[in-house]
PDB file of C-alpha atoms and ligand atoms in Angstrom:
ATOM      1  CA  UNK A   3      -9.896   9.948 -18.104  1.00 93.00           C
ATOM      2  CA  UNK A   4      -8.806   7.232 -16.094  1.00 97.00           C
ATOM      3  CA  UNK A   5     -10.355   5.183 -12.936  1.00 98.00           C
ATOM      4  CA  UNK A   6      -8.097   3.949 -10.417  1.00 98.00           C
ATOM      5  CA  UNK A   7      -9.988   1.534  -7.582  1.00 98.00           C
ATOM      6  CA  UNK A   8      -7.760   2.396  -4.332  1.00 98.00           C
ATOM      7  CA  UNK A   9      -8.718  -0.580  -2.088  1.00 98.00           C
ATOM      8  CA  UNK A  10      -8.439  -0.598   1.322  1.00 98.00           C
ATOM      9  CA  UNK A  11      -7.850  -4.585   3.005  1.00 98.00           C
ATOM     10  CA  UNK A  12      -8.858  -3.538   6.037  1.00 98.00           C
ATOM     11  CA  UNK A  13     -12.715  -3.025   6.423  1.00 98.00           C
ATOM     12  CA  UNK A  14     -12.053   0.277   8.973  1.00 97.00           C
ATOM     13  CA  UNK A  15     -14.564   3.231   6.686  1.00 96.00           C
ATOM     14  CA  UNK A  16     -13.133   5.492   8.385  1.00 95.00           C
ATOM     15  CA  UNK A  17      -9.170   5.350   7.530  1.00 96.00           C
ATOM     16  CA  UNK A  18     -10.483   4.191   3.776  1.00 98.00           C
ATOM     17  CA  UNK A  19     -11.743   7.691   3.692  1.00 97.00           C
ATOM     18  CA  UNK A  20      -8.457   9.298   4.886  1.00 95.00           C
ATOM     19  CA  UNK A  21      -6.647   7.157   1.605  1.00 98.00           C
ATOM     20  CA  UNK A  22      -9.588   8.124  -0.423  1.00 98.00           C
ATOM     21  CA  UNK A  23      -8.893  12.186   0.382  1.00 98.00           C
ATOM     22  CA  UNK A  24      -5.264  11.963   0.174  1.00 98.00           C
ATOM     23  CA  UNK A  25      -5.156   9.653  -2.782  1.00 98.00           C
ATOM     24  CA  UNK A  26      -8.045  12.441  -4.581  1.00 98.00           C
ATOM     25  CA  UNK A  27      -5.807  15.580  -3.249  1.00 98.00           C
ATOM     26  CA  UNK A  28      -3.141  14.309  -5.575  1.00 98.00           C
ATOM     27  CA  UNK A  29      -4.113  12.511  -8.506  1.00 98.00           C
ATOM     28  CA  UNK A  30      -4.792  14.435 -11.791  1.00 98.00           C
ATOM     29  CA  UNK A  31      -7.948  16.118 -12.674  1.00 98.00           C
ATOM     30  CA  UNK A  32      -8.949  13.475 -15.233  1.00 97.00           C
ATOM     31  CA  UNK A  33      -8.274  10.741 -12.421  1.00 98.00           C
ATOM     32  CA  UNK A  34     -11.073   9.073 -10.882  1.00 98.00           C
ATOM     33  CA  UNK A  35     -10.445   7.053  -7.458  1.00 98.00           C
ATOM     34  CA  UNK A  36     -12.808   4.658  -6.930  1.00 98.00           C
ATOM     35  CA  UNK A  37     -12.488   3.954  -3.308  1.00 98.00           C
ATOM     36  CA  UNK A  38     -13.198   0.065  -1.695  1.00 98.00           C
ATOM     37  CA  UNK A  39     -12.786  -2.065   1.134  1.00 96.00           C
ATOM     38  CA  UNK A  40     -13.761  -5.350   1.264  1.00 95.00           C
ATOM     39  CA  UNK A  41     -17.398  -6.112   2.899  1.00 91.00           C
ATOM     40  CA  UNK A  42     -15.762  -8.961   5.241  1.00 95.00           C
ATOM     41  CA  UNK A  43     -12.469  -9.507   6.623  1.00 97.00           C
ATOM     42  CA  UNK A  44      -9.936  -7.600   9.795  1.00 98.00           C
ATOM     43  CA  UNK A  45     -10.879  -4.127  11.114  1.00 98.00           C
ATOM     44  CA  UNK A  46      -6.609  -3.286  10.529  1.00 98.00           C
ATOM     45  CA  UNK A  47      -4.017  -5.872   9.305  1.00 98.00           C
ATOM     46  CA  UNK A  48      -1.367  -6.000  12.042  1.00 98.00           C
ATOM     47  CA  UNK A  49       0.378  -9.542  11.119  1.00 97.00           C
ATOM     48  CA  UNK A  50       0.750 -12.787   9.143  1.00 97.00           C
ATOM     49  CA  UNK A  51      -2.746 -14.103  10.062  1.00 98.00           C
ATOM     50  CA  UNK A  52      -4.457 -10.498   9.484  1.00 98.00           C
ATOM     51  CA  UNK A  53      -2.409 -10.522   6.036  1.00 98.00           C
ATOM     52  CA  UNK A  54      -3.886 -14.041   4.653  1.00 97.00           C
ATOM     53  CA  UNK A  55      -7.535 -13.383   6.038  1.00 97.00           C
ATOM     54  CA  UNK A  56      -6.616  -9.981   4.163  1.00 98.00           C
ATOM     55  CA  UNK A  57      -6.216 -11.359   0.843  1.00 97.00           C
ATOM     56  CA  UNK A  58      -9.348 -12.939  -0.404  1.00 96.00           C
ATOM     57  CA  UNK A  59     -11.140  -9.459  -0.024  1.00 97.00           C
ATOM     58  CA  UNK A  60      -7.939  -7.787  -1.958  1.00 98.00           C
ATOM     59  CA  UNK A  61      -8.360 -10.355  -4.455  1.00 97.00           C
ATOM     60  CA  UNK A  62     -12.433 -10.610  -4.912  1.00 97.00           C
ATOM     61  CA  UNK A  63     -12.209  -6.218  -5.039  1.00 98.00           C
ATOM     62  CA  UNK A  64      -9.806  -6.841  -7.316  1.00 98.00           C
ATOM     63  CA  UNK A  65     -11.924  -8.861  -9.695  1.00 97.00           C
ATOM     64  CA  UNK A  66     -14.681  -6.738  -9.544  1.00 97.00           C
ATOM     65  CA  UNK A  67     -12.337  -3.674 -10.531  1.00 98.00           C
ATOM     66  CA  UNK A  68     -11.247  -5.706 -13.076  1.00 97.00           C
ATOM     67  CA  UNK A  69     -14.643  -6.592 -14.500  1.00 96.00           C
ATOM     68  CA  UNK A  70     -15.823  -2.702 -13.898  1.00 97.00           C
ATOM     69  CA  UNK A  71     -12.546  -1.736 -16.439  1.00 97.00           C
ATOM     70  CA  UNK A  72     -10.567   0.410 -14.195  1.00 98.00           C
ATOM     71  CA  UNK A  73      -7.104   1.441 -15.401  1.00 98.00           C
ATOM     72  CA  UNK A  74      -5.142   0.591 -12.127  1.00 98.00           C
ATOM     73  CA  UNK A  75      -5.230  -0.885  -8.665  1.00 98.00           C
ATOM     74  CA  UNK A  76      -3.505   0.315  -5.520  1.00 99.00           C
ATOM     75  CA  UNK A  77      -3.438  -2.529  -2.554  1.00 98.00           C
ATOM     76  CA  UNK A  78      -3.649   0.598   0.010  1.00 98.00           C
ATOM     77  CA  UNK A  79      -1.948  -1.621   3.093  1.00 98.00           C
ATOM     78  CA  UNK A  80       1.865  -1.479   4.225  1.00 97.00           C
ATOM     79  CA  UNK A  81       2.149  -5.177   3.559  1.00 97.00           C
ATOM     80  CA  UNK A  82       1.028  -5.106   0.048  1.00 98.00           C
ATOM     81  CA  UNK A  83      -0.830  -8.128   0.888  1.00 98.00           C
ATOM     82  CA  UNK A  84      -2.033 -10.664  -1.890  1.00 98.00           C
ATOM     83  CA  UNK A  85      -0.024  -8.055  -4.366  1.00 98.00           C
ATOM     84  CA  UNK A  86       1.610 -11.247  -6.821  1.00 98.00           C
ATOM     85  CA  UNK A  87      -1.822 -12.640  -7.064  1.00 98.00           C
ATOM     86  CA  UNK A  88      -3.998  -9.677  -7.695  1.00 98.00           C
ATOM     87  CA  UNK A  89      -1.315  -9.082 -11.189  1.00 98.00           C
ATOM     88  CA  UNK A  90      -2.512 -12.727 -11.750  1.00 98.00           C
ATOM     89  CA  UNK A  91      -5.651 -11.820 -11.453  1.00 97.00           C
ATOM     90  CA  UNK A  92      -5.488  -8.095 -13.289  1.00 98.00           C
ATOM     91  CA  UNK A  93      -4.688  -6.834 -16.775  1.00 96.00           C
ATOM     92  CA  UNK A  94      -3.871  -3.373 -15.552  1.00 98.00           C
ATOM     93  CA  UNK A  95      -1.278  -2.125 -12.997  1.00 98.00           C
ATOM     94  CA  UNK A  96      -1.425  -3.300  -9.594  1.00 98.00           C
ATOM     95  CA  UNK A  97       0.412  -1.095  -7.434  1.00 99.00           C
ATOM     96  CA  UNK A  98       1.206  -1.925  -3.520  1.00 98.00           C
ATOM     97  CA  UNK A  99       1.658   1.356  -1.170  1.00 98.00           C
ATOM     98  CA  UNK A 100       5.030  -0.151  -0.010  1.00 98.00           C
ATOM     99  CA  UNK A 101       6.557  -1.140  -3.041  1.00 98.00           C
ATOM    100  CA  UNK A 102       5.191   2.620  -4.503  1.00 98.00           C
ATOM    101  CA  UNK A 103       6.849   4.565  -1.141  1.00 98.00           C
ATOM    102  CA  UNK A 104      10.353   3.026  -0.926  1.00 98.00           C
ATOM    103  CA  UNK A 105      10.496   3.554  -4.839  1.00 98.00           C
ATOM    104  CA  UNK A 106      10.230   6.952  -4.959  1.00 98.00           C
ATOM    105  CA  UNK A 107      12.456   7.082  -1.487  1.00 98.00           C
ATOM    106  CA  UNK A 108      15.641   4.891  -3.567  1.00 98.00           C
ATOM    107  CA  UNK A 109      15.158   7.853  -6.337  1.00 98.00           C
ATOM    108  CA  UNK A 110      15.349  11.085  -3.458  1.00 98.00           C
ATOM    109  CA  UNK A 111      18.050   9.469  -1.144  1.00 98.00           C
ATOM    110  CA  UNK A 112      20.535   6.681  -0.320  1.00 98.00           C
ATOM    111  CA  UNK A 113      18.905   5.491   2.639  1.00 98.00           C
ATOM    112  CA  UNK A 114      15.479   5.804   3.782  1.00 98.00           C
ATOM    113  CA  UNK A 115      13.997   5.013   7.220  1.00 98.00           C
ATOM    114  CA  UNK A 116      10.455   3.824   7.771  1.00 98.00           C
ATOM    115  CA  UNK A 117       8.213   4.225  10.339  1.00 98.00           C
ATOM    116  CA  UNK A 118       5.222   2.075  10.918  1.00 98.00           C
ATOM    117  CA  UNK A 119       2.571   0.732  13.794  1.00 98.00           C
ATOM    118  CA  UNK A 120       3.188  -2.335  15.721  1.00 98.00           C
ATOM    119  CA  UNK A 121       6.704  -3.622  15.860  1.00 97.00           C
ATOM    120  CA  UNK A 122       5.757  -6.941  15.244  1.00 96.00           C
ATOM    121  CA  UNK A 123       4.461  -5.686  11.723  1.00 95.00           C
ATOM    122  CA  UNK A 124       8.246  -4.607  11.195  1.00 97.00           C
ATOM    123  CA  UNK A 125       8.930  -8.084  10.092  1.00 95.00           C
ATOM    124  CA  UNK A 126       6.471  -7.564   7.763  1.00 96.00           C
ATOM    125  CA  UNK A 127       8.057  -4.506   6.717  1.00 98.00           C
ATOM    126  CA  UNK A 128      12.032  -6.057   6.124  1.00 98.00           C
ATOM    127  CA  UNK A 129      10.352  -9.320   4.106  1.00 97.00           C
ATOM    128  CA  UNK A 130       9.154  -7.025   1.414  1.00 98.00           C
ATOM    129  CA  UNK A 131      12.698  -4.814   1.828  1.00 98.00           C
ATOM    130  CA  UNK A 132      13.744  -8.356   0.833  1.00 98.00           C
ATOM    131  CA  UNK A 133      11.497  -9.367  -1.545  1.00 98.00           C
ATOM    132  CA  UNK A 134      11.633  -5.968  -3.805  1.00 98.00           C
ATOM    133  CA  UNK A 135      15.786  -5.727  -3.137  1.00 98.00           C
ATOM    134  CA  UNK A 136      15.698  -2.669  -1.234  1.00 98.00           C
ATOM    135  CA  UNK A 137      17.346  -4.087   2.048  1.00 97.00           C
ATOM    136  CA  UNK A 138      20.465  -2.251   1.290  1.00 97.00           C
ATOM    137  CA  UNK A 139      18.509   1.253   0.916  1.00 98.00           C
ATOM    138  CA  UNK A 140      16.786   0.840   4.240  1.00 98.00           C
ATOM    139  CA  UNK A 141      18.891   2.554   7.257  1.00 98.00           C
ATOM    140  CA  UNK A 142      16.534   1.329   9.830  1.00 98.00           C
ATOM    141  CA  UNK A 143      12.512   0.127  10.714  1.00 98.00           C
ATOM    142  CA  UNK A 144      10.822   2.107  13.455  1.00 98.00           C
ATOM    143  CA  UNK A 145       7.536   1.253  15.098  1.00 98.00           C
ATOM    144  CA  UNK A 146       5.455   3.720  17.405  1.00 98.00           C
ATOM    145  CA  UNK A 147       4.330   1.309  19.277  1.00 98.00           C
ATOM    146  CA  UNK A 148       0.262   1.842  18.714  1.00 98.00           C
ATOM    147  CA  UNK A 149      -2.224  -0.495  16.663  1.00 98.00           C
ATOM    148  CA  UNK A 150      -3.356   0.714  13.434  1.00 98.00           C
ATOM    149  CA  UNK A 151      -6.413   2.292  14.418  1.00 97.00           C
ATOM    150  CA  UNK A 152      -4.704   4.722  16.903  1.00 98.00           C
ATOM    151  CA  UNK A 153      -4.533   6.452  13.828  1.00 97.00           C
ATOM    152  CA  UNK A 154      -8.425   6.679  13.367  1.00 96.00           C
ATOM    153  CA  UNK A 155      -9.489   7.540  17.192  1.00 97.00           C
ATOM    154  CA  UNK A 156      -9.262  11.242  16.751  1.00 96.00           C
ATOM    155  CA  UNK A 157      -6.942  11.557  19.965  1.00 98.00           C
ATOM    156  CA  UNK A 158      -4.116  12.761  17.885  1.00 98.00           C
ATOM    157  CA  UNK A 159      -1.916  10.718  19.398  1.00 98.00           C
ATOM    158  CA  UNK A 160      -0.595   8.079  17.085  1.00 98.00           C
ATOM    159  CA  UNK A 161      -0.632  11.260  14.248  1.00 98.00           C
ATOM    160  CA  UNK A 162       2.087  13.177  17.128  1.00 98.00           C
ATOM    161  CA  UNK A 163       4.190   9.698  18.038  1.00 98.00           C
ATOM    162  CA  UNK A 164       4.657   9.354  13.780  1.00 98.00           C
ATOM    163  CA  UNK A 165       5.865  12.662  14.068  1.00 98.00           C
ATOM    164  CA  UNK A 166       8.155  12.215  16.928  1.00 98.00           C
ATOM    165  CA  UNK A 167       9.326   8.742  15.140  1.00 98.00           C
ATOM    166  CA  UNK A 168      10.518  10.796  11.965  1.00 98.00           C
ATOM    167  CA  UNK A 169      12.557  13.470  13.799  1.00 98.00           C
ATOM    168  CA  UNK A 170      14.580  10.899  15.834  1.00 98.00           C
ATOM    169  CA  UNK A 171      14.823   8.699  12.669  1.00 98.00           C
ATOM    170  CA  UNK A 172      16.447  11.724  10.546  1.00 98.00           C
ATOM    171  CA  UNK A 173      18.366  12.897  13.087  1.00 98.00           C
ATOM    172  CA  UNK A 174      19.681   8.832  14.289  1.00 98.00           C
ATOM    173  CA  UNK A 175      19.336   6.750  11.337  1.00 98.00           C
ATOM    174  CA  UNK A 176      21.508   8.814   8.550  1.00 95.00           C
ATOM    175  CA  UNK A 177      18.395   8.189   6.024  1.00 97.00           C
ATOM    176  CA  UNK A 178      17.758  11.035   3.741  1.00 98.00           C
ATOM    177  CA  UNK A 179      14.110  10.576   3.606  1.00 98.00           C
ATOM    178  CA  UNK A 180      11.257   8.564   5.448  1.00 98.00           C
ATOM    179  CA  UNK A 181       9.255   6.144   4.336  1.00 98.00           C
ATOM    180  CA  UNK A 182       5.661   6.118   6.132  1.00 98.00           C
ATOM    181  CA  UNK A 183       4.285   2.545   6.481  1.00 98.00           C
ATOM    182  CA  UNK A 184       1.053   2.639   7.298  1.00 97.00           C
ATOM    183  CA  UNK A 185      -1.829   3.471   4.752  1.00 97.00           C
ATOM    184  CA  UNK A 186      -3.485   5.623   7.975  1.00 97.00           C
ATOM    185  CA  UNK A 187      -0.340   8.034   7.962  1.00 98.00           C
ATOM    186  CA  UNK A 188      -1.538   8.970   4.366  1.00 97.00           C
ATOM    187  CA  UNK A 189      -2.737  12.512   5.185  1.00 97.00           C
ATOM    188  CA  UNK A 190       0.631  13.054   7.466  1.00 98.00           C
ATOM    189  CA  UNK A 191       3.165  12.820   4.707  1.00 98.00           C
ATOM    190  CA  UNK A 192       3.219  16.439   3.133  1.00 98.00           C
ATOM    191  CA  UNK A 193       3.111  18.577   6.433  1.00 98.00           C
ATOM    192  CA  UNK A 194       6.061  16.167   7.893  1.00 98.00           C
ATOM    193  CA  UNK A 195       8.118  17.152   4.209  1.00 98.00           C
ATOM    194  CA  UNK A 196       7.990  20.692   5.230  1.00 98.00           C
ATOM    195  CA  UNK A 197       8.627  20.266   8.728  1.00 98.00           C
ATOM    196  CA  UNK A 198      11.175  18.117   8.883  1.00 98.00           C
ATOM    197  CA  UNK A 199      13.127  19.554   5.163  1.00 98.00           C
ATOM    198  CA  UNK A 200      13.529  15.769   3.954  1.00 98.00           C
ATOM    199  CA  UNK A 201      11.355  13.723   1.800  1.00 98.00           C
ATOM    200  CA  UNK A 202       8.647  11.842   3.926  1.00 98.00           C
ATOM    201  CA  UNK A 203       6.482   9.416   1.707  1.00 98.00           C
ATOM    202  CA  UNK A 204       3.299   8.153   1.857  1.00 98.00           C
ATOM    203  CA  UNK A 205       2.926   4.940  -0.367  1.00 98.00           C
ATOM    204  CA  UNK A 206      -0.632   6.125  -1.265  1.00 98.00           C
ATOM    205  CA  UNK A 207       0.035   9.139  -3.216  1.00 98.00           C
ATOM    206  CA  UNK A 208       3.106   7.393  -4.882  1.00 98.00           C
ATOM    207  CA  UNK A 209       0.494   4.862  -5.735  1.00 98.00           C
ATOM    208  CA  UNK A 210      -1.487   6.987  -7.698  1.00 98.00           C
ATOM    209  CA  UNK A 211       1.073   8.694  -9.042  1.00 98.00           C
ATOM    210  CA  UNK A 212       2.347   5.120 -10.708  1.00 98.00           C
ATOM    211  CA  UNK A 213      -0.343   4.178 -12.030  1.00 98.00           C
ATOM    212  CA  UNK A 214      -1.016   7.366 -13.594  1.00 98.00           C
ATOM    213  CA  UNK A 215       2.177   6.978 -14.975  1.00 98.00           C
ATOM    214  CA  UNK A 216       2.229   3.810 -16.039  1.00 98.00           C
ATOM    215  CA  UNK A 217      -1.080   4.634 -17.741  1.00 98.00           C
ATOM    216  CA  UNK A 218       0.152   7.096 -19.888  1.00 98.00           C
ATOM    217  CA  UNK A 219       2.903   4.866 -21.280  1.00 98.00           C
ATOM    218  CA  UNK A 220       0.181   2.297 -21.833  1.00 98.00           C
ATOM    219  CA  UNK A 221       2.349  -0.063 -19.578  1.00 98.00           C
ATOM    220  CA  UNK A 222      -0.098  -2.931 -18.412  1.00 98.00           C
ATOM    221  CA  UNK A 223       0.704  -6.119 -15.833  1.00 98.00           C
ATOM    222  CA  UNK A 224       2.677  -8.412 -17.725  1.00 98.00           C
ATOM    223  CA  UNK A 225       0.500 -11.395 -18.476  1.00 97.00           C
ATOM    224  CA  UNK A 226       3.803 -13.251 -19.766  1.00 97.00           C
ATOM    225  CA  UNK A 227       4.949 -16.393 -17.825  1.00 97.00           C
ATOM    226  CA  UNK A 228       3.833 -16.678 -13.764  1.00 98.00           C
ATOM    227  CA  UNK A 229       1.409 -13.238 -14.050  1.00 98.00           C
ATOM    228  CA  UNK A 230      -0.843 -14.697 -16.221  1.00 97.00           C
ATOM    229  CA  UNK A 231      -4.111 -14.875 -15.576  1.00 96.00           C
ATOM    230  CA  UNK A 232      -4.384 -18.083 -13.425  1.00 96.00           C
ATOM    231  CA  UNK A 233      -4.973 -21.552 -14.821  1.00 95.00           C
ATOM    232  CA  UNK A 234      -8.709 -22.590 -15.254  1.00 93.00           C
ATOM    233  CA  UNK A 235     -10.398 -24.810 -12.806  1.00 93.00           C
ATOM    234  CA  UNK A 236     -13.452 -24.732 -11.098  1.00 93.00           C
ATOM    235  CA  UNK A 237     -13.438 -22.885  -7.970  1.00 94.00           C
ATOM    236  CA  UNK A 238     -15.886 -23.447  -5.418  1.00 93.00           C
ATOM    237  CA  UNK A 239     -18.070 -22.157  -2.356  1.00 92.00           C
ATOM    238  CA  UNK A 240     -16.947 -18.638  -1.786  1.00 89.00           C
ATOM    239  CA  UNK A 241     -14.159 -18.681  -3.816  1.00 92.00           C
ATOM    240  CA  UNK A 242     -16.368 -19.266  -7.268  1.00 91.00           C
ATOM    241  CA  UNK A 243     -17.126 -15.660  -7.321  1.00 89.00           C
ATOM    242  CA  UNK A 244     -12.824 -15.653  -8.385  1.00 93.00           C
ATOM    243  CA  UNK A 245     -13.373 -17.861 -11.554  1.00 87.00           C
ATOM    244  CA  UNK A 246     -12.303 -15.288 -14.574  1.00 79.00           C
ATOM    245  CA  UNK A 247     -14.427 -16.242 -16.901  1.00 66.00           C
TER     246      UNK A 247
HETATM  247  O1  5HY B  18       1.112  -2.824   8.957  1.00 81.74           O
HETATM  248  C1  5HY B  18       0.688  -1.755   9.369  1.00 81.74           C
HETATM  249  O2  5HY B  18       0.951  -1.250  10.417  1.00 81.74           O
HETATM  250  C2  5HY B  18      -0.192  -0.952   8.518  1.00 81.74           C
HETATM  251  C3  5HY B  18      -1.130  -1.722   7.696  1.00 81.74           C
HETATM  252  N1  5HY B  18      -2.199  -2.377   8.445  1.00 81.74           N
HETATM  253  C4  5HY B  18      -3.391  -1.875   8.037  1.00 81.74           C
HETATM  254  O3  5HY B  18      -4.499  -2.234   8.454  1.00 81.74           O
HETATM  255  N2  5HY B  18      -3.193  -0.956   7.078  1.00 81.74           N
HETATM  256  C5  5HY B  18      -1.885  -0.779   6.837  1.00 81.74           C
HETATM  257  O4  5HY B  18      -1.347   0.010   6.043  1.00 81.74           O
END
């Protein structure tokens, strides 16, 4: 059986347990998901400054999912924050929800959209485009214009704007499938497939999906050349807890 820790960055319970449920309703029946946040850090990650506070909680879970022996780790936020330094840190798969979604999107269509939270975060959203070469296979960014944890206040609201979002997008953008980019629009991505007839991905479930895959061709993070585990040197204050050995 495999475990695979799902963390959340953010420290919101509440939309760690909508991953958690989403991430469980798809993974296979011998697949744990061992569910985390960190126990300090920003309530929802909605920039550059949210992203680097972000990190030292990614990285400390992921140490402790390392030392527990888990067989994969998915960095459950759009920005994959800390993502090159948590393979440092690993020796199994570290999987980012963004990276995961607009995969599986380059493999269904063309051109994907995505729709996300803030508009400043779509910044966020077309540096990693850049960074994992998908520019090119990105038709457009949308934002609905609501912070992250819209998505948690039970109003419905930011769950009916995504929707909105991903009708205009198919109909404007001439993407053949949508890319959701917020880990809080995990539990939206299967009803808006049938509804809307075109693939719309939520980088959570592709998550899981990888690393289960990845798993089962006994494909670990490459600790050749700048993933290796990091050099040796004594750490200190809060950030001993990091040392590897
Ligand atoms: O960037 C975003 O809008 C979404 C991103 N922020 C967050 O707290 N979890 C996320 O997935």
């Amino acid at each position: 059986s495999l475990c695979i820790q799902l963390i959340n960055p953010n420290t919101s319970q509440a939309m760690t347990e909508v991953m958690a449920q989403t991430a469980r309703s798809v993974a296979a029946p011998q697949t744990h998901i061992l569910a985390v946040c960190p126990e300090e850090g920003a309530p929802s990650i909605e920039g550059h400054f949210d992203e680097a506070i972000a990190t030292l909680g990614v990285l400390q879970q992921i140490k402790a999912g390392r030392d527990a022996g888990v067989d994969g780790h998915i960095i459950a936020c759009f920005g994959d924050p800390g993502l090159l330094a948590a393979r440092e840190l690993a020796r199994a798969p570290v999987i980012g929800i963004a990276e995961a979604a607009m995969h599986l999107a380059t493999m269904l269509a063309t051109r994907f959209s995505i729709v996300t939270t803030l508009p400043r975060t779509l910044t966020i959203a077309r540096h990693l485009l850049h960074q994992y070469g998908f520019e090119r296979h990105c038709a457009a960014l949308h934002a609905i214009d609501l912070p992250v944890l819209s998505l948690e206040d039970g109003s419905g609201l930011a769950q009916e704007k995504v929707r909105e979002q991903c009708i205009a997008a198919k109909k404007s953008d001439g993407s053949g499938a949508i890319v959701l980019g917020c880990g809080g629009m995990a539990d939206l991505a299967q009803e808006l497939t049938i509804e809307l007839n075109i693939p719309v991905i939520d980088g959570v479930s592709a998550a899981v999906k990888m690393v289960e895959s990845l798993a089962a061709l006994r494909l670990t993070t490459s600790k050749h050349g700048d993933l290796d585990y990091p050099l040796e040197k004594p750490l200190s204050g809060r950030f001993a807890g990091l040392n590897l050995r």
